[in-house]
Amino acid sequence: QVQLVESGGGLEQAGGSLRLSCAASGRTASTYVMGWFRQAPGQEREFVAAVSGSGRTSYADSVKGRFTISRDNARNTVILQMNSLKPEDTAVYYCAVRGSPIIRDRVREYDYWGQGTQVTVSS
């Protein structure tokens, strides 16, 4: 089992920045993919970004150029730096781990999930 704990959400104005952090514990592996998803009210959970153990990254088109994902394998931590925030970025953000070194962007491809952290961007 892998446990994930997110932190760093909150309220920010449009154009501002927030930094989300996710700490993994349990049966983790540096080769596992770590990612972020988000879910807005009434919407399905959607892929935001992911990073492989080797540092390869993938982003949703909606966040490219604004969000940056990174990881610290020694600390089993993944960071999502969110800049130039928009009101449409408002959602609950979830950290997820995929027990594979291959990046995927579908919810069902991920095995472990955090509880989520709220991000609200005001206009």
Tab-separated table of N, CA, C and O in Angstrom:
chain	number	residue	atom	x	y	z
A	1	GLN	N	0.825	-1.193	0.000
A	1	GLN	CA	0.000	0.000	0.000
A	1	GLN	C	0.864	1.249	0.000
A	1	GLN	O	1.974	1.253	0.520
A	2	VAL	N	0.338	2.280	-0.604
A	2	VAL	CA	1.001	3.586	-0.639
A	2	VAL	C	0.033	4.620	-0.075
A	2	VAL	O	-1.144	4.653	-0.457
A	3	GLN	N	0.524	5.442	0.828
A	3	GLN	CA	-0.287	6.526	1.388
A	3	GLN	C	0.222	7.850	0.823
A	3	GLN	O	1.428	8.077	0.739
A	4	LEU	N	-0.721	8.715	0.475
A	4	LEU	CA	-0.391	10.010	-0.111
A	4	LEU	C	-1.080	11.119	0.671
A	4	LEU	O	-2.282	11.031	0.953
A	5	VAL	N	-0.316	12.147	0.980
A	5	VAL	CA	-0.864	13.288	1.710
A	5	VAL	C	-0.509	14.563	0.961
A	5	VAL	O	0.672	14.881	0.783
A	6	GLU	N	-1.550	15.287	0.533
A	6	GLU	CA	-1.345	16.535	-0.193
A	6	GLU	C	-1.373	17.721	0.764
A	6	GLU	O	-2.015	17.680	1.811
A	7	SER	N	-0.712	18.795	0.348
A	7	SER	CA	-0.767	20.049	1.091
A	7	SER	C	-0.516	21.196	0.121
A	7	SER	O	-0.013	20.977	-0.986
A	8	GLY	N	-0.888	22.406	0.556
A	8	GLY	CA	-0.558	23.587	-0.226
A	8	GLY	C	-1.707	24.227	-0.968
A	8	GLY	O	-1.518	25.249	-1.613
A	9	GLY	N	-2.889	23.673	-0.897
A	9	GLY	CA	-4.012	24.302	-1.578
A	9	GLY	C	-4.433	25.580	-0.873
A	9	GLY	O	-3.877	25.960	0.151
A	10	GLY	N	-5.404	26.273	-1.453
A	10	GLY	CA	-5.893	27.495	-0.839
A	10	GLY	C	-6.590	28.389	-1.836
A	10	GLY	O	-6.965	27.955	-2.932
A	11	LEU	N	-6.748	29.634	-1.430
A	11	LEU	CA	-7.423	30.646	-2.245
A	11	LEU	C	-6.389	31.600	-2.817
A	11	LEU	O	-5.524	32.090	-2.084
A	12	GLU	N	-6.473	31.843	-4.125
A	12	GLU	CA	-5.535	32.740	-4.776
A	12	GLU	C	-6.283	33.539	-5.830
A	12	GLU	O	-7.284	33.078	-6.385
A	13	GLN	N	-5.783	34.714	-6.126
A	13	GLN	CA	-6.369	35.532	-7.182
A	13	GLN	C	-5.864	35.084	-8.549
A	13	GLN	O	-4.779	34.506	-8.664
A	14	ALA	N	-6.645	35.377	-9.559
A	14	ALA	CA	-6.216	35.079	-10.921
A	14	ALA	C	-4.879	35.757	-11.206
A	14	ALA	O	-4.655	36.910	-10.815
A	15	GLY	N	-3.990	35.005	-11.854
A	15	GLY	CA	-2.656	35.510	-12.137
A	15	GLY	C	-1.631	35.170	-11.081
A	15	GLY	O	-0.429	35.344	-11.305
A	16	GLY	N	-2.103	34.701	-9.945
A	16	GLY	CA	-1.208	34.355	-8.854
A	16	GLY	C	-0.646	32.949	-8.974
A	16	GLY	O	-0.819	32.270	-10.000
A	17	SER	N	0.024	32.505	-7.913
A	17	SER	CA	0.689	31.209	-7.909
A	17	SER	C	0.363	30.434	-6.642
A	17	SER	O	0.131	31.031	-5.579
A	18	LEU	N	0.352	29.140	-6.774
A	18	LEU	CA	0.242	28.237	-5.634
A	18	LEU	C	1.167	27.050	-5.873
A	18	LEU	O	1.463	26.693	-7.021
A	19	ARG	N	1.579	26.442	-4.776
A	19	ARG	CA	2.483	25.288	-4.849
A	19	ARG	C	1.870	24.151	-4.058
A	19	ARG	O	1.644	24.290	-2.855
A	20	LEU	N	1.613	23.054	-4.741
A	20	LEU	CA	1.069	21.868	-4.091
A	20	LEU	C	2.180	20.858	-3.856
A	20	LEU	O	3.067	20.689	-4.704
A	21	SER	N	2.095	20.181	-2.727
A	21	SER	CA	3.073	19.165	-2.394
A	21	SER	C	2.348	17.876	-2.030
A	21	SER	O	1.250	17.912	-1.469
A	22	CYS	N	2.976	16.757	-2.345
A	22	CYS	CA	2.398	15.458	-2.013
A	22	CYS	C	3.513	14.561	-1.502
A	22	CYS	O	4.512	14.339	-2.195
A	23	ALA	N	3.314	14.052	-0.290
A	23	ALA	CA	4.286	13.157	0.312
A	23	ALA	C	3.757	11.733	0.272
A	23	ALA	O	2.633	11.473	0.704
A	24	ALA	N	4.576	10.838	-0.238
A	24	ALA	CA	4.194	9.430	-0.337
A	24	ALA	C	4.913	8.615	0.726
A	24	ALA	O	6.077	8.878	1.037
A	25	SER	N	4.214	7.634	1.260
A	25	SER	CA	4.817	6.720	2.230
A	25	SER	C	4.274	5.324	1.982
A	25	SER	O	3.304	5.135	1.267
A	26	GLY	N	4.923	4.349	2.604
A	26	GLY	CA	4.498	2.976	2.410
A	26	GLY	C	5.363	2.294	1.360
A	26	GLY	O	6.552	2.563	1.247
A	27	ARG	N	4.736	1.468	0.534
A	27	ARG	CA	5.470	0.678	-0.449
A	27	ARG	C	5.683	1.482	-1.731
A	27	ARG	O	5.173	1.154	-2.787
A	28	THR	N	6.476	2.539	-1.585
A	28	THR	CA	6.756	3.394	-2.732
A	28	THR	C	7.978	2.898	-3.486
A	28	THR	O	8.761	2.102	-2.963
A	29	ALA	N	8.150	3.389	-4.680
A	29	ALA	CA	9.326	3.066	-5.475
A	29	ALA	C	9.655	4.272	-6.334
A	29	ALA	O	8.759	4.935	-6.857
A	30	SER	N	10.930	4.539	-6.473
A	30	SER	CA	11.346	5.710	-7.251
A	30	SER	C	10.995	5.561	-8.729
A	30	SER	O	10.982	6.539	-9.461
A	31	THR	N	10.688	4.332	-9.163
A	31	THR	CA	10.340	4.125	-10.564
A	31	THR	C	8.864	4.401	-10.849
A	31	THR	O	8.468	4.507	-12.005
A	32	TYR	N	8.050	4.515	-9.820
A	32	TYR	CA	6.616	4.742	-10.030
A	32	TYR	C	6.365	6.139	-10.576
A	32	TYR	O	7.047	7.104	-10.245
A	33	VAL	N	5.356	6.229	-11.391
A	33	VAL	CA	4.908	7.530	-11.879
A	33	VAL	C	4.099	8.213	-10.776
A	33	VAL	O	3.281	7.580	-10.106
A	34	MET	N	4.348	9.501	-10.593
A	34	MET	CA	3.552	10.309	-9.660
A	34	MET	C	2.861	11.409	-10.447
A	34	MET	O	3.474	12.009	-11.342
A	35	GLY	N	1.611	11.643	-10.135
A	35	GLY	CA	0.868	12.605	-10.934
A	35	GLY	C	-0.120	13.418	-10.128
A	35	GLY	O	-0.330	13.179	-8.936
A	36	TRP	N	-0.705	14.388	-10.816
A	36	TRP	CA	-1.761	15.222	-10.242
A	36	TRP	C	-2.977	15.205	-11.169
A	36	TRP	O	-2.842	15.302	-12.399
A	37	PHE	N	-4.116	15.092	-10.547
A	37	PHE	CA	-5.393	15.200	-11.239
A	37	PHE	C	-6.207	16.271	-10.526
A	37	PHE	O	-5.876	16.680	-9.419
A	38	ARG	N	-7.289	16.705	-11.160
A	38	ARG	CA	-8.176	17.657	-10.504
A	38	ARG	C	-9.625	17.378	-10.871
A	38	ARG	O	-9.906	16.811	-11.918
A	39	GLN	N	-10.502	17.810	-9.981
A	39	GLN	CA	-11.929	17.606	-10.211
A	39	GLN	C	-12.694	18.836	-9.762
A	39	GLN	O	-12.674	19.189	-8.581
A	40	ALA	N	-13.344	19.473	-10.715
A	40	ALA	CA	-14.175	20.635	-10.430
A	40	ALA	C	-15.602	20.165	-10.136
A	40	ALA	O	-15.985	19.060	-10.548
A	41	PRO	N	-16.383	20.965	-9.445
A	41	PRO	CA	-17.758	20.568	-9.121
A	41	PRO	C	-18.552	20.196	-10.370
A	41	PRO	O	-18.548	20.942	-11.351
A	42	GLY	N	-19.185	19.033	-10.337
A	42	GLY	CA	-19.988	18.586	-11.450
A	42	GLY	C	-19.208	18.068	-12.647
A	42	GLY	O	-19.804	17.744	-13.676
A	43	GLN	N	-17.903	18.000	-12.503
A	43	GLN	CA	-17.050	17.550	-13.605
A	43	GLN	C	-16.362	16.236	-13.257
A	43	GLN	O	-16.250	15.865	-12.087
A	44	GLU	N	-15.883	15.559	-14.283
A	44	GLU	CA	-15.113	14.353	-14.047
A	44	GLU	C	-13.683	14.719	-13.652
A	44	GLU	O	-13.189	15.804	-13.969
A	45	ARG	N	-13.062	13.792	-12.955
A	45	ARG	CA	-11.665	13.993	-12.589
A	45	ARG	C	-10.821	13.971	-13.858
A	45	ARG	O	-10.999	13.110	-14.730
A	46	GLU	N	-9.882	14.936	-13.941
A	46	GLU	CA	-9.077	15.029	-15.147
A	46	GLU	C	-7.588	15.107	-14.842
A	46	GLU	O	-7.174	15.582	-13.783
A	47	PHE	N	-6.820	14.652	-15.788
A	47	PHE	CA	-5.363	14.655	-15.674
A	47	PHE	C	-4.829	16.079	-15.727
A	47	PHE	O	-5.301	16.905	-16.510
A	48	VAL	N	-3.825	16.338	-14.892
A	48	VAL	CA	-3.147	17.641	-14.892
A	48	VAL	C	-1.699	17.475	-15.344
A	48	VAL	O	-1.254	18.120	-16.294
A	49	ALA	N	-0.954	16.634	-14.638
A	49	ALA	CA	0.457	16.458	-14.951
A	49	ALA	C	0.958	15.185	-14.290
A	49	ALA	O	0.367	14.707	-13.320
A	50	ALA	N	2.065	14.656	-14.820
A	50	ALA	CA	2.690	13.482	-14.228
A	50	ALA	C	4.185	13.523	-14.484
A	50	ALA	O	4.650	14.156	-15.444
A	51	VAL	N	4.919	12.829	-13.616
A	51	VAL	CA	6.366	12.750	-13.754
A	51	VAL	C	6.805	11.322	-13.480
A	51	VAL	O	6.346	10.681	-12.534
A	52	SER	N	7.693	10.819	-14.317
A	52	SER	CA	8.202	9.472	-14.131
A	52	SER	C	9.386	9.493	-13.164
A	52	SER	O	9.892	10.557	-12.790
A	53	GLY	N	9.851	8.321	-12.799
A	53	GLY	CA	10.986	8.234	-11.912
A	53	GLY	C	12.258	8.806	-12.509
A	53	GLY	O	13.138	9.286	-11.779
A	54	SER	N	12.348	8.793	-13.823
A	54	SER	CA	13.528	9.328	-14.507
A	54	SER	C	13.417	10.829	-14.775
A	54	SER	O	14.363	11.422	-15.309
A	55	GLY	N	12.266	11.418	-14.413
A	55	GLY	CA	12.101	12.853	-14.584
A	55	GLY	C	11.347	13.276	-15.831
A	55	GLY	O	11.157	14.468	-16.075
A	56	ARG	N	10.904	12.316	-16.628
A	56	ARG	CA	10.097	12.658	-17.794
A	56	ARG	C	8.754	13.190	-17.323
A	56	ARG	O	8.182	12.670	-16.365
A	57	THR	N	8.234	14.210	-18.007
A	57	THR	CA	6.983	14.843	-17.590
A	57	THR	C	5.953	14.858	-18.708
A	57	THR	O	6.286	14.766	-19.892
A	58	SER	N	4.699	14.984	-18.285
A	58	SER	CA	3.591	15.112	-19.225
A	58	SER	C	2.583	16.066	-18.612
A	58	SER	O	2.360	16.038	-17.394
A	59	TYR	N	1.973	16.909	-19.465
A	59	TYR	CA	1.030	17.909	-18.977
A	59	TYR	C	-0.246	17.914	-19.817
A	59	TYR	O	-0.206	17.659	-21.033
A	60	ALA	N	-1.342	18.259	-19.180
A	60	ALA	CA	-2.560	18.532	-19.927
A	60	ALA	C	-2.357	19.825	-20.716
A	60	ALA	O	-1.650	20.736	-20.262
A	61	ASP	N	-2.978	19.922	-21.869
A	61	ASP	CA	-2.822	21.115	-22.694
A	61	ASP	C	-3.246	22.376	-21.950
A	61	ASP	O	-2.669	23.448	-22.144
A	62	SER	N	-4.237	22.236	-21.090
A	62	SER	CA	-4.794	23.394	-20.399
A	62	SER	C	-3.828	24.018	-19.394
A	62	SER	O	-4.027	25.162	-18.959
A	63	VAL	N	-2.780	23.287	-19.008
A	63	VAL	CA	-1.851	23.816	-18.000
A	63	VAL	C	-0.427	23.971	-18.524
A	63	VAL	O	0.438	24.490	-17.814
A	64	LYS	N	-0.172	23.550	-19.747
A	64	LYS	CA	1.173	23.655	-20.313
A	64	LYS	C	1.644	25.105	-20.300
A	64	LYS	O	0.912	26.011	-20.674
A	65	GLY	N	2.881	25.283	-19.876
A	65	GLY	CA	3.454	26.620	-19.827
A	65	GLY	C	3.133	27.387	-18.560
A	65	GLY	O	3.718	28.439	-18.307
A	66	ARG	N	2.191	26.849	-17.757
A	66	ARG	CA	1.817	27.527	-16.513
A	66	ARG	C	2.153	26.686	-15.280
A	66	ARG	O	2.523	27.214	-14.235
A	67	PHE	N	1.990	25.376	-15.392
A	67	PHE	CA	2.249	24.473	-14.273
A	67	PHE	C	3.542	23.702	-14.521
A	67	PHE	O	3.875	23.370	-15.666
A	68	THR	N	4.235	23.395	-13.420
A	68	THR	CA	5.454	22.596	-13.498
A	68	THR	C	5.397	21.506	-12.437
A	68	THR	O	5.166	21.804	-11.257
A	69	ILE	N	5.622	20.280	-12.861
A	69	ILE	CA	5.652	19.162	-11.922
A	69	ILE	C	7.091	18.722	-11.720
A	69	ILE	O	7.895	18.717	-12.668
A	70	SER	N	7.420	18.371	-10.493
A	70	SER	CA	8.758	17.884	-10.189
A	70	SER	C	8.659	16.892	-9.038
A	70	SER	O	7.649	16.839	-8.337
A	71	ARG	N	9.717	16.119	-8.845
A	71	ARG	CA	9.703	15.152	-7.762
A	71	ARG	C	11.080	15.056	-7.120
A	71	ARG	O	12.101	15.332	-7.750
A	72	ASP	N	11.053	14.643	-5.851
A	72	ASP	CA	12.265	14.389	-5.090
A	72	ASP	C	12.194	12.928	-4.673
A	72	ASP	O	11.480	12.585	-3.724
A	73	ASN	N	12.908	12.076	-5.373
A	73	ASN	CA	12.818	10.644	-5.102
A	73	ASN	C	13.334	10.290	-3.706
A	73	ASN	O	12.837	9.366	-3.068
A	74	ALA	N	14.312	11.017	-3.243
A	74	ALA	CA	14.871	10.730	-1.923
A	74	ALA	C	13.841	10.966	-0.822
A	74	ALA	O	13.857	10.299	0.214
A	75	ARG	N	12.939	11.922	-1.060
A	75	ARG	CA	11.926	12.259	-0.069
A	75	ARG	C	10.544	11.748	-0.444
A	75	ARG	O	9.573	12.025	0.249
A	76	ASN	N	10.453	11.021	-1.560
A	76	ASN	CA	9.159	10.502	-2.025
A	76	ASN	C	8.108	11.606	-2.096
A	76	ASN	O	6.980	11.451	-1.604
A	77	THR	N	8.489	12.709	-2.695
A	77	THR	CA	7.623	13.879	-2.757
A	77	THR	C	7.470	14.346	-4.201
A	77	THR	O	8.429	14.312	-4.976
A	78	VAL	N	6.263	14.783	-4.533
A	78	VAL	CA	6.018	15.386	-5.838
A	78	VAL	C	5.428	16.773	-5.615
A	78	VAL	O	4.610	16.974	-4.714
A	79	ILE	N	5.884	17.722	-6.417
A	79	ILE	CA	5.480	19.116	-6.294
A	79	ILE	C	4.769	19.553	-7.578
A	79	ILE	O	5.194	19.182	-8.673
A	80	LEU	N	3.720	20.335	-7.422
A	80	LEU	CA	3.076	20.967	-8.568
A	80	LEU	C	3.118	22.476	-8.349
A	80	LEU	O	2.432	23.002	-7.473
A	81	GLN	N	3.954	23.145	-9.118
A	81	GLN	CA	4.037	24.601	-9.064
A	81	GLN	C	3.063	25.175	-10.089
A	81	GLN	O	3.180	24.887	-11.287
A	82	MET	N	2.099	25.946	-9.603
A	82	MET	CA	1.054	26.483	-10.471
A	82	MET	C	1.187	27.996	-10.553
A	82	MET	O	1.034	28.691	-9.542
A	83	ASN	N	1.483	28.487	-11.733
A	83	ASN	CA	1.628	29.915	-11.978
A	83	ASN	C	0.544	30.406	-12.926
A	83	ASN	O	-0.121	29.611	-13.594
A	84	SER	N	0.380	31.709	-12.988
A	84	SER	CA	-0.614	32.320	-13.886
A	84	SER	C	-1.971	31.640	-13.742
A	84	SER	O	-2.619	31.267	-14.732
A	85	LEU	N	-2.391	31.497	-12.514
A	85	LEU	CA	-3.633	30.778	-12.240
A	85	LEU	C	-4.839	31.476	-12.857
A	85	LEU	O	-4.880	32.714	-12.963
A	86	LYS	N	-5.808	30.646	-13.252
A	86	LYS	CA	-7.040	31.134	-13.850
A	86	LYS	C	-8.228	30.619	-13.023
A	86	LYS	O	-8.108	29.569	-12.382
A	87	PRO	N	-9.349	31.314	-13.072
A	87	PRO	CA	-10.528	30.823	-12.336
A	87	PRO	C	-10.896	29.389	-12.726
A	87	PRO	O	-11.371	28.630	-11.868
A	88	GLU	N	-10.665	29.020	-13.959
A	88	GLU	CA	-11.000	27.652	-14.402
A	88	GLU	C	-10.060	26.597	-13.834
A	88	GLU	O	-10.297	25.395	-14.037
A	89	ASP	N	-9.029	27.012	-13.121
A	89	ASP	CA	-8.163	26.056	-12.422
A	89	ASP	C	-8.767	25.641	-11.069
A	89	ASP	O	-8.237	24.752	-10.404
A	90	THR	N	-9.850	26.279	-10.682
A	90	THR	CA	-10.505	25.956	-9.417
A	90	THR	C	-10.996	24.513	-9.427
A	90	THR	O	-11.725	24.093	-10.325
A	91	ALA	N	-10.549	23.746	-8.432
A	91	ALA	CA	-10.894	22.327	-8.344
A	91	ALA	C	-10.272	21.741	-7.086
A	91	ALA	O	-9.455	22.387	-6.427
A	92	VAL	N	-10.653	20.520	-6.789
A	92	VAL	CA	-9.927	19.729	-5.803
A	92	VAL	C	-8.810	19.014	-6.554
A	92	VAL	O	-9.073	18.355	-7.569
A	93	TYR	N	-7.602	19.161	-6.074
A	93	TYR	CA	-6.443	18.558	-6.711
A	93	TYR	C	-6.027	17.298	-5.950
A	93	TYR	O	-5.872	17.326	-4.728
A	94	TYR	N	-5.832	16.219	-6.708
A	94	TYR	CA	-5.482	14.936	-6.137
A	94	TYR	C	-4.105	14.479	-6.605
A	94	TYR	O	-3.799	14.530	-7.801
A	95	CYS	N	-3.335	14.012	-5.667
A	95	CYS	CA	-2.066	13.366	-5.965
A	95	CYS	C	-2.345	11.889	-6.231
A	95	CYS	O	-3.217	11.297	-5.567
A	96	ALA	N	-1.612	11.301	-7.158
A	96	ALA	CA	-1.836	9.899	-7.484
A	96	ALA	C	-0.515	9.225	-7.836
A	96	ALA	O	0.417	9.882	-8.328
A	97	VAL	N	-0.467	7.927	-7.596
A	97	VAL	CA	0.706	7.129	-7.927
A	97	VAL	C	0.287	5.967	-8.812
A	97	VAL	O	-0.711	5.300	-8.547
A	98	ARG	N	1.064	5.756	-9.832
A	98	ARG	CA	0.850	4.636	-10.755
A	98	ARG	C	1.998	3.664	-10.561
A	98	ARG	O	3.160	4.055	-10.662
A	99	GLY	N	1.677	2.413	-10.300
A	99	GLY	CA	2.703	1.403	-10.029
A	99	GLY	C	3.384	0.901	-11.280
A	99	GLY	O	3.473	-0.305	-11.525
A	100	SER	N	3.901	1.845	-12.066
A	100	SER	CA	4.541	1.546	-13.337
A	100	SER	C	5.433	2.725	-13.690
A	100	SER	O	5.167	3.852	-13.282
A	101	PRO	N	6.483	2.494	-14.461
A	101	PRO	CA	7.338	3.613	-14.868
A	101	PRO	C	6.830	4.368	-16.102
A	101	PRO	O	7.435	5.360	-16.518
A	102	ILE	N	5.714	3.908	-16.673
A	102	ILE	CA	5.193	4.511	-17.899
A	102	ILE	C	4.102	5.530	-17.561
A	102	ILE	O	3.129	5.203	-16.875
A	103	ILE	N	4.239	6.733	-18.054
A	103	ILE	CA	3.256	7.775	-17.780
A	103	ILE	C	1.964	7.508	-18.560
A	103	ILE	O	1.989	7.198	-19.749
A	104	ARG	N	0.851	7.637	-17.859
A	104	ARG	CA	-0.468	7.561	-18.467
A	104	ARG	C	-1.297	8.725	-17.928
A	104	ARG	O	-0.991	9.281	-16.868
A	105	ASP	N	-2.375	9.075	-18.649
A	105	ASP	CA	-3.172	10.223	-18.224
A	105	ASP	C	-4.618	9.879	-17.889
A	105	ASP	O	-5.469	10.777	-17.827
A	106	ARG	N	-4.904	8.611	-17.672
A	106	ARG	CA	-6.271	8.213	-17.348
A	106	ARG	C	-6.396	7.864	-15.880
A	106	ARG	O	-5.515	7.222	-15.303
A	107	VAL	N	-7.501	8.242	-15.287
A	107	VAL	CA	-7.734	7.999	-13.870
A	107	VAL	C	-7.562	6.522	-13.524
A	107	VAL	O	-6.926	6.179	-12.526
A	108	ARG	N	-8.080	5.643	-14.360
A	108	ARG	CA	-8.071	4.223	-14.038
A	108	ARG	C	-6.685	3.601	-14.092
A	108	ARG	O	-6.484	2.471	-13.652
A	109	GLU	N	-5.722	4.347	-14.635
A	109	GLU	CA	-4.364	3.821	-14.742
A	109	GLU	C	-3.558	4.052	-13.455
A	109	GLU	O	-2.417	3.610	-13.369
A	110	TYR	N	-4.133	4.740	-12.495
A	110	TYR	CA	-3.435	5.061	-11.259
A	110	TYR	C	-3.971	4.223	-10.107
A	110	TYR	O	-5.172	3.990	-10.017
A	111	ASP	N	-3.059	3.795	-9.252
A	111	ASP	CA	-3.395	2.808	-8.235
A	111	ASP	C	-3.674	3.384	-6.850
A	111	ASP	O	-4.409	2.790	-6.060
A	112	TYR	N	-3.056	4.506	-6.547
A	112	TYR	CA	-3.190	5.078	-5.208
A	112	TYR	C	-3.510	6.557	-5.335
A	112	TYR	O	-2.990	7.252	-6.221
A	113	TRP	N	-4.340	7.024	-4.393
A	113	TRP	CA	-4.819	8.401	-4.436
A	113	TRP	C	-4.756	9.056	-3.068
A	113	TRP	O	-4.966	8.394	-2.041
A	114	GLY	N	-4.478	10.353	-3.080
A	114	GLY	CA	-4.574	11.136	-1.862
A	114	GLY	C	-6.003	11.594	-1.633
A	114	GLY	O	-6.895	11.306	-2.436
A	115	GLN	N	-6.192	12.326	-0.546
A	115	GLN	CA	-7.532	12.788	-0.175
A	115	GLN	C	-7.954	14.042	-0.930
A	115	GLN	O	-9.141	14.361	-0.965
A	116	GLY	N	-7.008	14.733	-1.495
A	116	GLY	CA	-7.311	15.939	-2.260
A	116	GLY	C	-7.112	17.211	-1.458
A	116	GLY	O	-7.230	17.217	-0.233
A	117	THR	N	-6.805	18.278	-2.172
A	117	THR	CA	-6.662	19.594	-1.568
A	117	THR	C	-7.357	20.619	-2.461
A	117	THR	O	-7.221	20.584	-3.687
A	118	GLN	N	-8.109	21.518	-1.838
A	118	GLN	CA	-8.905	22.477	-2.595
A	118	GLN	C	-8.041	23.633	-3.090
A	118	GLN	O	-7.280	24.223	-2.319
A	119	VAL	N	-8.208	23.954	-4.356
A	119	VAL	CA	-7.595	25.148	-4.950
A	119	VAL	C	-8.731	26.007	-5.499
A	119	VAL	O	-9.526	25.533	-6.312
A	120	THR	N	-8.783	27.246	-5.054
A	120	THR	CA	-9.809	28.170	-5.522
A	120	THR	C	-9.131	29.416	-6.069
A	120	THR	O	-8.315	30.037	-5.377
A	121	VAL	N	-9.464	29.763	-7.299
A	121	VAL	CA	-8.881	30.938	-7.947
A	121	VAL	C	-9.999	31.937	-8.213
A	121	VAL	O	-10.954	31.637	-8.926
A	122	SER	N	-9.858	33.104	-7.631
A	122	SER	CA	-10.880	34.139	-7.795
A	122	SER	C	-10.523	35.064	-8.951
A	122	SER	O	-9.349	35.312	-9.225
A	123	SER	N	-11.547	35.589	-9.589
A	123	SER	CA	-11.320	36.464	-10.744
A	123	SER	C	-11.197	37.918	-10.319
A	123	SER	O	-11.427	38.283	-9.171
